[in-house]
Amino acid sequence: MAYKRIPLKPFPNGWYTVAFSHELKNGEILTRRFAGKDIVLFRTVSGALAIIEPYCPHLGGHFGTGGVVEGETIKCPFHYFCFDAKGACTSTGYGTAPSKKLQVPVWHSAEKNGFIMLWFDEKNNPPAWEIPDEDWTGWSEPVLAEYEFDSHPQETTENSVDFGHFSIVHGYTGVETLESMNTDGPYMYARYAMDRTADFVGKKRKVRSQFKANIHGLGYSLVEAEVPELGLEFRFTVMAIPTEIGKLIMRTSSRMKLMKDFSKITPLMNVLPKKLANHLILKNAAEGFAHDVKQDFVIWKKKIYIDPPILAKGDGPVAKYRLWTQQFYYADSVQPDYVPHSSPDYVPHLARI
């Protein structure tokens, strides 16, 4: 299991994507895993979003098992007690006045870029920073994917600055650092360029791509990719969430800037309807992105965490990255470094908001 080979605190502070927005429609409920426990997402009839603890504070019914949304509340299946999006009990199943003490804990949440996110802080502090809302005008709808495997968010995010693996694992050539790692609090970015032989809608050619990796904490990365000679622009979002100690779900999104003229790729594409031509290009790019991610899985699933690493010229700013990641952990954290398989789950305390 991953927690035997990666001696890191399992749940870094930060924003985590728990669902794609389209998965939770008005009046619906979802149960998801985060940090070794269930969480319940619901959207009221008017569209208000809430992420709550799964158990009713009355007598412990699980909202995600038989619960329903009624108007602007979620109703517990056990005794029909209803709670609003702020966690307050608004009614009981008996028609009696609810106690003011009846409050279900609510997670800080946000919905941006088509993703539903929660804020985790081990000491229950409110969000210290936000994920930016991107402008998607002129961009395609996303191609979405989801993967589950053993690893840690710090490990997967480290790939963004591990320049050495681009050629070895992914087969890129001519890897060039355009801007080394820059940081601003919880935000980090790096820019690089590289060559690769790619299949662009049935035509193979060697192209040079430029990338900017925008990292927001350890759970959200937006990679902006350009192929200037072909007029192509893409945005790939990578969102890792620790569901259990040593286990991740990685959600990804691929989008492209919609094109009107395809001559730089091949003039033949201009014969196609623009919607179809854009679809074919995005499909090809999303498949290439998924291929790269799956190549990383082979490494992530079996590697161990070396600390301190013995670095070599060509590695990229790995040491600087690891120093930057320390801000997402408390020095006096009570989270385990290692947890035997037989030990109970670590369950973070959640304050009411």
Short mmCIF file of C-alpha atoms in Angstrom, two decimals:
data_model
loop_
_atom_site.label_atom_id
_atom_site.label_comp_id
_atom_site.label_asym_id
_atom_site.label_seq_id
_atom_site.Cartn_x
_atom_site.Cartn_y
_atom_site.Cartn_z
CA MET A 1 0.00 0.00 0.00
CA ALA A 2 1.14 3.53 -0.73
CA TYR A 3 1.30 4.65 2.91
CA LYS A 4 4.09 2.14 3.56
CA ARG A 5 6.30 3.72 0.91
CA ILE A 6 5.39 7.43 1.08
CA PRO A 7 6.11 8.85 4.58
CA LEU A 8 4.13 12.07 4.16
CA LYS A 9 1.18 13.42 6.10
CA PRO A 10 -1.70 11.92 4.10
CA PHE A 11 -4.01 14.95 3.87
CA PRO A 12 -2.35 18.28 2.97
CA ASN A 13 -4.32 21.47 3.57
CA GLY A 14 -5.91 22.98 0.47
CA TRP A 15 -8.68 22.77 -2.12
CA TYR A 16 -9.79 19.42 -3.51
CA THR A 17 -12.19 18.56 -6.32
CA VAL A 18 -14.81 16.09 -5.08
CA ALA A 19 -17.02 16.03 -8.19
CA PHE A 20 -17.56 17.45 -11.64
CA SER A 21 -20.38 20.01 -11.61
CA HIS A 22 -22.54 18.05 -14.05
CA GLU A 23 -22.61 15.08 -11.66
CA LEU A 24 -24.78 16.97 -9.15
CA LYS A 25 -27.99 18.39 -10.57
CA ASN A 26 -30.52 20.50 -8.68
CA GLY A 27 -32.33 18.39 -6.10
CA GLU A 28 -29.71 15.62 -6.08
CA ILE A 29 -27.39 14.07 -3.47
CA LEU A 30 -23.95 12.49 -3.86
CA THR A 31 -21.84 10.59 -1.34
CA ARG A 32 -18.07 10.78 -1.83
CA ARG A 33 -14.95 9.77 0.10
CA PHE A 34 -12.39 12.23 1.42
CA ALA A 35 -9.68 11.79 4.05
CA GLY A 36 -10.89 8.37 5.12
CA LYS A 37 -14.54 9.26 5.61
CA ASP A 38 -17.80 9.90 3.78
CA ILE A 39 -18.93 13.37 2.80
CA VAL A 40 -22.34 14.23 1.38
CA LEU A 41 -22.91 16.75 -1.40
CA PHE A 42 -26.34 18.12 -2.18
CA ARG A 43 -27.81 20.80 -4.38
CA THR A 44 -31.08 22.43 -3.41
CA VAL A 45 -33.95 22.89 -5.84
CA SER A 46 -32.80 26.47 -6.46
CA GLY A 47 -29.22 25.28 -7.08
CA ALA A 48 -27.49 26.13 -3.79
CA LEU A 49 -24.53 23.80 -3.16
CA ALA A 50 -23.55 22.31 0.19
CA ILE A 51 -21.05 19.69 1.35
CA ILE A 52 -21.90 18.30 4.76
CA GLU A 53 -20.89 15.63 7.24
CA PRO A 54 -22.81 12.44 6.41
CA TYR A 55 -24.55 11.81 9.73
CA CYS A 56 -27.64 13.51 11.08
CA PRO A 57 -26.86 15.10 14.48
CA HIS A 58 -30.26 13.95 15.74
CA LEU A 59 -29.79 10.17 15.91
CA GLY A 60 -27.14 9.44 13.31
CA GLY A 61 -28.95 8.61 10.08
CA HIS A 62 -26.77 8.79 6.96
CA PHE A 63 -27.98 11.55 4.63
CA GLY A 64 -26.51 9.78 1.61
CA THR A 65 -28.45 6.56 2.16
CA GLY A 66 -32.11 7.28 1.60
CA GLY A 67 -31.94 11.01 2.18
CA VAL A 68 -33.71 13.35 -0.24
CA VAL A 69 -33.63 17.02 -1.13
CA GLU A 70 -36.81 18.89 -0.25
CA GLY A 71 -36.85 22.45 -1.51
CA GLU A 72 -33.86 24.18 0.04
CA THR A 73 -33.10 21.40 2.53
CA ILE A 74 -31.80 17.87 2.77
CA LYS A 75 -34.05 15.43 4.66
CA CYS A 76 -32.63 12.66 6.83
CA PRO A 77 -34.20 9.25 6.03
CA PHE A 78 -34.27 8.21 9.70
CA HIS A 79 -36.70 10.70 11.28
CA TYR A 80 -37.25 13.22 8.44
CA PHE A 81 -35.32 16.02 10.11
CA CYS A 82 -34.45 18.66 7.48
CA PHE A 83 -31.30 20.82 7.28
CA ASP A 84 -30.53 23.79 5.05
CA ALA A 85 -27.35 24.47 3.07
CA LYS A 86 -25.82 26.22 6.10
CA GLY A 87 -26.37 23.15 8.28
CA ALA A 88 -29.25 24.46 10.40
CA CYS A 89 -32.17 22.18 11.22
CA THR A 90 -35.32 23.74 9.80
CA SER A 91 -37.93 21.12 10.72
CA THR A 92 -38.46 17.73 12.35
CA GLY A 93 -40.44 14.74 11.18
CA TYR A 94 -42.81 15.23 14.10
CA GLY A 95 -43.94 18.75 13.26
CA THR A 96 -42.29 20.04 16.45
CA ALA A 97 -39.85 22.93 16.69
CA PRO A 98 -36.23 21.80 16.17
CA SER A 99 -33.60 22.46 18.80
CA LYS A 100 -31.15 25.21 17.91
CA LYS A 101 -28.42 22.76 18.87
CA LEU A 102 -29.26 20.63 15.83
CA GLN A 103 -26.59 21.67 13.36
CA VAL A 104 -24.87 19.45 10.81
CA PRO A 105 -21.22 20.43 10.15
CA VAL A 106 -20.71 22.01 6.73
CA TRP A 107 -17.51 22.04 4.69
CA HIS A 108 -16.27 25.21 3.02
CA SER A 109 -16.99 24.66 -0.66
CA ALA A 110 -16.69 26.38 -4.02
CA GLU A 111 -17.79 25.66 -7.57
CA LYS A 112 -15.46 26.91 -10.29
CA ASN A 113 -14.47 25.92 -13.81
CA GLY A 114 -17.02 23.11 -13.81
CA PHE A 115 -15.67 21.51 -10.62
CA ILE A 116 -17.11 21.14 -7.11
CA MET A 117 -14.37 21.69 -4.54
CA LEU A 118 -14.02 21.57 -0.78
CA TRP A 119 -11.51 23.27 1.47
CA PHE A 120 -9.63 21.12 3.95
CA ASP A 121 -7.63 22.55 6.84
CA GLU A 122 -6.52 20.24 9.62
CA LYS A 123 -7.08 22.97 12.22
CA ASN A 124 -10.41 24.04 10.72
CA ASN A 125 -9.18 27.42 9.55
CA PRO A 126 -11.25 29.03 6.77
CA PRO A 127 -9.91 29.16 3.20
CA ALA A 128 -6.61 31.03 3.09
CA TRP A 129 -6.67 31.35 -0.71
CA GLU A 130 -8.94 30.61 -3.65
CA ILE A 131 -8.82 28.72 -6.92
CA PRO A 132 -9.11 31.23 -9.80
CA ASP A 133 -12.16 31.26 -12.05
CA GLU A 134 -10.91 30.92 -15.62
CA ASP A 135 -12.46 32.64 -18.64
CA TRP A 136 -13.74 29.86 -20.91
CA THR A 137 -15.11 32.09 -23.65
CA GLY A 138 -14.19 30.53 -26.99
CA TRP A 139 -13.13 27.23 -25.43
CA SER A 140 -14.56 23.76 -26.01
CA GLU A 141 -16.59 21.74 -23.58
CA PRO A 142 -14.29 19.54 -21.47
CA VAL A 143 -13.28 15.95 -22.00
CA LEU A 144 -13.35 14.51 -18.48
CA ALA A 145 -11.66 11.48 -16.95
CA GLU A 146 -11.21 9.92 -13.52
CA TYR A 147 -8.55 7.54 -12.21
CA GLU A 148 -8.07 5.80 -8.87
CA PHE A 149 -4.69 4.55 -7.62
CA ASP A 150 -2.30 4.45 -4.67
CA SER A 151 -0.23 7.62 -4.24
CA HIS A 152 -0.17 11.05 -2.59
CA PRO A 153 -1.02 14.55 -3.97
CA GLN A 154 2.50 15.83 -3.29
CA GLU A 155 3.96 12.99 -5.35
CA THR A 156 1.72 13.50 -8.37
CA THR A 157 2.16 17.29 -8.36
CA GLU A 158 5.95 16.92 -8.20
CA ASN A 159 5.88 15.77 -11.83
CA SER A 160 5.27 19.39 -12.85
CA VAL A 161 8.84 20.30 -11.89
CA ASP A 162 10.50 16.94 -12.54
CA PHE A 163 11.82 18.00 -15.95
CA GLY A 164 14.01 14.91 -16.22
CA HIS A 165 11.10 12.50 -16.54
CA PHE A 166 9.59 14.22 -19.60
CA SER A 167 12.06 12.59 -21.97
CA ILE A 168 12.58 9.33 -20.08
CA VAL A 169 8.95 8.45 -19.28
CA HIS A 170 7.04 10.32 -21.98
CA GLY A 171 9.46 10.33 -24.90
CA TYR A 172 9.74 14.10 -25.38
CA THR A 173 12.93 15.52 -26.89
CA GLY A 174 14.51 18.96 -26.82
CA VAL A 175 13.21 19.68 -23.32
CA GLU A 176 13.89 23.34 -22.53
CA THR A 177 13.15 25.34 -19.40
CA LEU A 178 11.58 28.67 -20.37
CA GLU A 179 10.95 29.78 -16.78
CA SER A 180 12.06 27.79 -13.80
CA MET A 181 9.83 27.35 -10.80
CA ASN A 182 8.30 30.59 -9.49
CA THR A 183 6.23 30.78 -6.32
CA ASP A 184 3.74 33.16 -4.75
CA GLY A 185 2.40 31.70 -1.52
CA PRO A 186 0.31 28.63 -2.38
CA TYR A 187 0.67 29.32 -6.12
CA MET A 188 3.55 27.98 -8.18
CA TYR A 189 4.25 27.94 -11.89
CA ALA A 190 6.91 26.83 -14.35
CA ARG A 191 7.22 27.09 -18.13
CA TYR A 192 8.96 24.69 -20.48
CA ALA A 193 9.01 23.59 -24.12
CA MET A 194 9.63 20.24 -25.76
CA ASP A 195 9.31 18.30 -29.01
CA ARG A 196 7.33 15.19 -29.76
CA THR A 197 6.13 13.28 -32.78
CA ALA A 198 2.37 13.41 -32.61
CA ASP A 199 -0.54 12.18 -34.70
CA PHE A 200 -2.69 15.15 -35.66
CA VAL A 201 -5.82 13.64 -37.17
CA GLY A 202 -4.07 10.94 -39.17
CA LYS A 203 -0.95 12.94 -40.00
CA LYS A 204 2.19 12.34 -37.95
CA ARG A 205 4.65 15.17 -37.50
CA LYS A 206 7.21 16.43 -35.05
CA VAL A 207 5.96 19.53 -33.26
CA ARG A 208 7.27 21.79 -30.54
CA SER A 209 4.90 22.51 -27.69
CA GLN A 210 5.11 25.10 -24.93
CA PHE A 211 3.66 24.48 -21.48
CA LYS A 212 2.88 26.56 -18.43
CA ALA A 213 2.07 24.54 -15.32
CA ASN A 214 -0.04 26.57 -12.86
CA ILE A 215 -0.11 24.82 -9.49
CA HIS A 216 -2.57 25.88 -6.77
CA GLY A 217 -1.77 23.88 -3.66
CA LEU A 218 -1.38 20.14 -4.04
CA GLY A 219 -4.87 19.36 -5.33
CA TYR A 220 -5.31 21.59 -8.39
CA SER A 221 -3.07 22.09 -11.42
CA LEU A 222 -3.89 23.85 -14.69
CA VAL A 223 -1.47 23.18 -17.55
CA GLU A 224 -1.69 25.61 -20.46
CA ALA A 225 -0.30 24.07 -23.65
CA GLU A 226 0.38 25.70 -27.01
CA VAL A 227 1.60 24.43 -30.36
CA PRO A 228 2.37 27.78 -32.06
CA GLU A 229 3.22 26.36 -35.48
CA LEU A 230 -0.23 24.76 -35.69
CA GLY A 231 -2.20 27.48 -33.91
CA LEU A 232 -3.33 25.08 -31.18
CA GLU A 233 -4.10 25.96 -27.56
CA PHE A 234 -5.16 23.53 -24.84
CA ARG A 235 -5.87 23.60 -21.11
CA PHE A 236 -5.42 20.43 -19.10
CA THR A 237 -6.60 20.41 -15.47
CA VAL A 238 -5.31 17.79 -13.04
CA MET A 239 -7.00 17.43 -9.65
CA ALA A 240 -5.80 14.84 -7.13
CA ILE A 241 -7.83 14.16 -3.98
CA PRO A 242 -6.78 11.82 -1.15
CA THR A 243 -9.76 9.59 -0.50
CA GLU A 244 -8.05 7.34 2.04
CA ILE A 245 -4.58 7.22 3.53
CA GLY A 246 -2.36 6.43 0.55
CA LYS A 247 -5.19 6.40 -2.00
CA LEU A 248 -6.09 9.01 -4.61
CA ILE A 249 -8.74 9.81 -7.12
CA MET A 250 -7.34 11.95 -9.92
CA ARG A 251 -9.87 13.89 -11.98
CA THR A 252 -8.75 15.47 -15.25
CA SER A 253 -10.24 17.87 -17.77
CA SER A 254 -9.07 18.64 -21.32
CA ARG A 255 -10.23 21.68 -23.30
CA MET A 256 -9.07 23.39 -26.50
CA LYS A 257 -9.42 26.90 -27.88
CA LEU A 258 -11.95 26.54 -30.67
CA MET A 259 -10.51 27.11 -34.14
CA LYS A 260 -12.01 28.53 -37.32
CA ASP A 261 -9.12 27.92 -39.74
CA PHE A 262 -7.33 24.57 -39.77
CA SER A 263 -4.88 25.27 -42.60
CA LYS A 264 -1.81 25.06 -40.35
CA ILE A 265 -2.76 21.51 -39.39
CA THR A 266 -3.94 20.35 -42.81
CA PRO A 267 -6.02 22.28 -45.38
CA LEU A 268 -8.22 19.21 -45.79
CA MET A 269 -9.73 19.85 -42.35
CA ASN A 270 -11.30 23.07 -43.62
CA VAL A 271 -13.64 20.87 -45.67
CA LEU A 272 -15.12 19.44 -42.48
CA PRO A 273 -17.78 21.18 -40.40
CA LYS A 274 -15.92 23.28 -37.84
CA LYS A 275 -17.62 21.54 -34.93
CA LEU A 276 -16.46 18.14 -36.18
CA ALA A 277 -12.93 19.37 -36.93
CA ASN A 278 -12.56 20.85 -33.43
CA HIS A 279 -13.98 17.66 -31.92
CA LEU A 280 -11.44 15.48 -33.74
CA ILE A 281 -8.51 17.65 -32.63
CA LEU A 282 -9.65 17.74 -28.99
CA LYS A 283 -10.30 13.99 -28.98
CA ASN A 284 -6.78 13.40 -30.26
CA ALA A 285 -5.24 15.77 -27.69
CA ALA A 286 -7.26 14.33 -24.79
CA GLU A 287 -6.19 10.81 -25.74
CA GLY A 288 -2.56 11.95 -25.85
CA PHE A 289 -2.92 13.56 -22.42
CA ALA A 290 -4.51 10.40 -21.01
CA HIS A 291 -1.66 8.37 -22.50
CA ASP A 292 0.89 10.54 -20.67
CA VAL A 293 -1.02 10.27 -17.39
CA LYS A 294 -1.17 6.48 -17.68
CA GLN A 295 2.59 6.38 -18.28
CA ASP A 296 2.99 8.24 -14.98
CA PHE A 297 0.74 5.70 -13.22
CA VAL A 298 3.26 2.96 -13.91
CA ILE A 299 5.83 4.94 -11.90
CA TRP A 300 3.55 6.38 -9.21
CA LYS A 301 2.07 3.03 -8.24
CA LYS A 302 5.40 1.46 -7.29
CA LYS A 303 7.88 4.27 -6.52
CA ILE A 304 8.94 5.19 -3.00
CA TYR A 305 9.51 8.67 -1.60
CA ILE A 306 13.22 9.42 -1.16
CA ASP A 307 13.91 12.17 1.38
CA PRO A 308 16.30 13.78 0.96
CA PRO A 309 16.80 12.86 -2.69
CA ILE A 310 20.26 12.71 -4.24
CA LEU A 311 19.67 15.01 -7.18
CA ALA A 312 21.54 15.38 -10.46
CA LYS A 313 21.89 18.11 -13.06
CA GLY A 314 18.83 17.93 -15.29
CA ASP A 315 16.35 16.97 -12.58
CA GLY A 316 14.56 20.29 -12.37
CA PRO A 317 13.79 22.25 -9.16
CA VAL A 318 12.63 19.25 -7.13
CA ALA A 319 14.29 20.42 -3.90
CA LYS A 320 12.75 23.89 -4.22
CA TYR A 321 9.36 22.31 -4.86
CA ARG A 322 9.56 20.18 -1.72
CA LEU A 323 10.38 23.22 0.40
CA TRP A 324 7.36 24.99 -1.12
CA THR A 325 5.05 22.08 -0.22
CA GLN A 326 5.80 22.37 3.50
CA GLN A 327 3.29 25.24 3.81
CA PHE A 328 0.45 22.74 3.28
CA TYR A 329 1.21 20.81 6.47
CA TYR A 330 1.22 21.90 10.11
CA ALA A 331 4.44 21.23 11.99
CA ASP A 332 2.37 19.97 14.93
CA SER A 333 0.03 17.93 12.75
CA VAL A 334 -1.55 14.91 14.41
CA GLN A 335 -1.94 13.10 11.12
CA PRO A 336 0.02 9.84 10.94
CA ASP A 337 3.18 9.45 8.90
CA TYR A 338 2.64 5.73 8.60
CA VAL A 339 -0.57 3.86 9.36
CA PRO A 340 -0.69 0.06 9.60
CA HIS A 341 -3.40 -1.51 7.48
CA SER A 342 -5.23 -2.69 10.60
CA SER A 343 -5.40 0.77 12.18
CA PRO A 344 -8.65 2.75 12.13
CA ASP A 345 -9.06 5.55 9.63
CA TYR A 346 -7.70 8.95 10.52
CA VAL A 347 -10.78 11.16 10.72
CA PRO A 348 -10.09 14.93 10.72
CA HIS A 349 -12.21 17.01 13.07
CA LEU A 350 -14.49 19.40 11.25
CA ALA A 351 -15.63 22.65 12.80
CA ARG A 352 -19.05 24.07 12.03
CA ILE A 353 -19.23 27.17 9.86
#
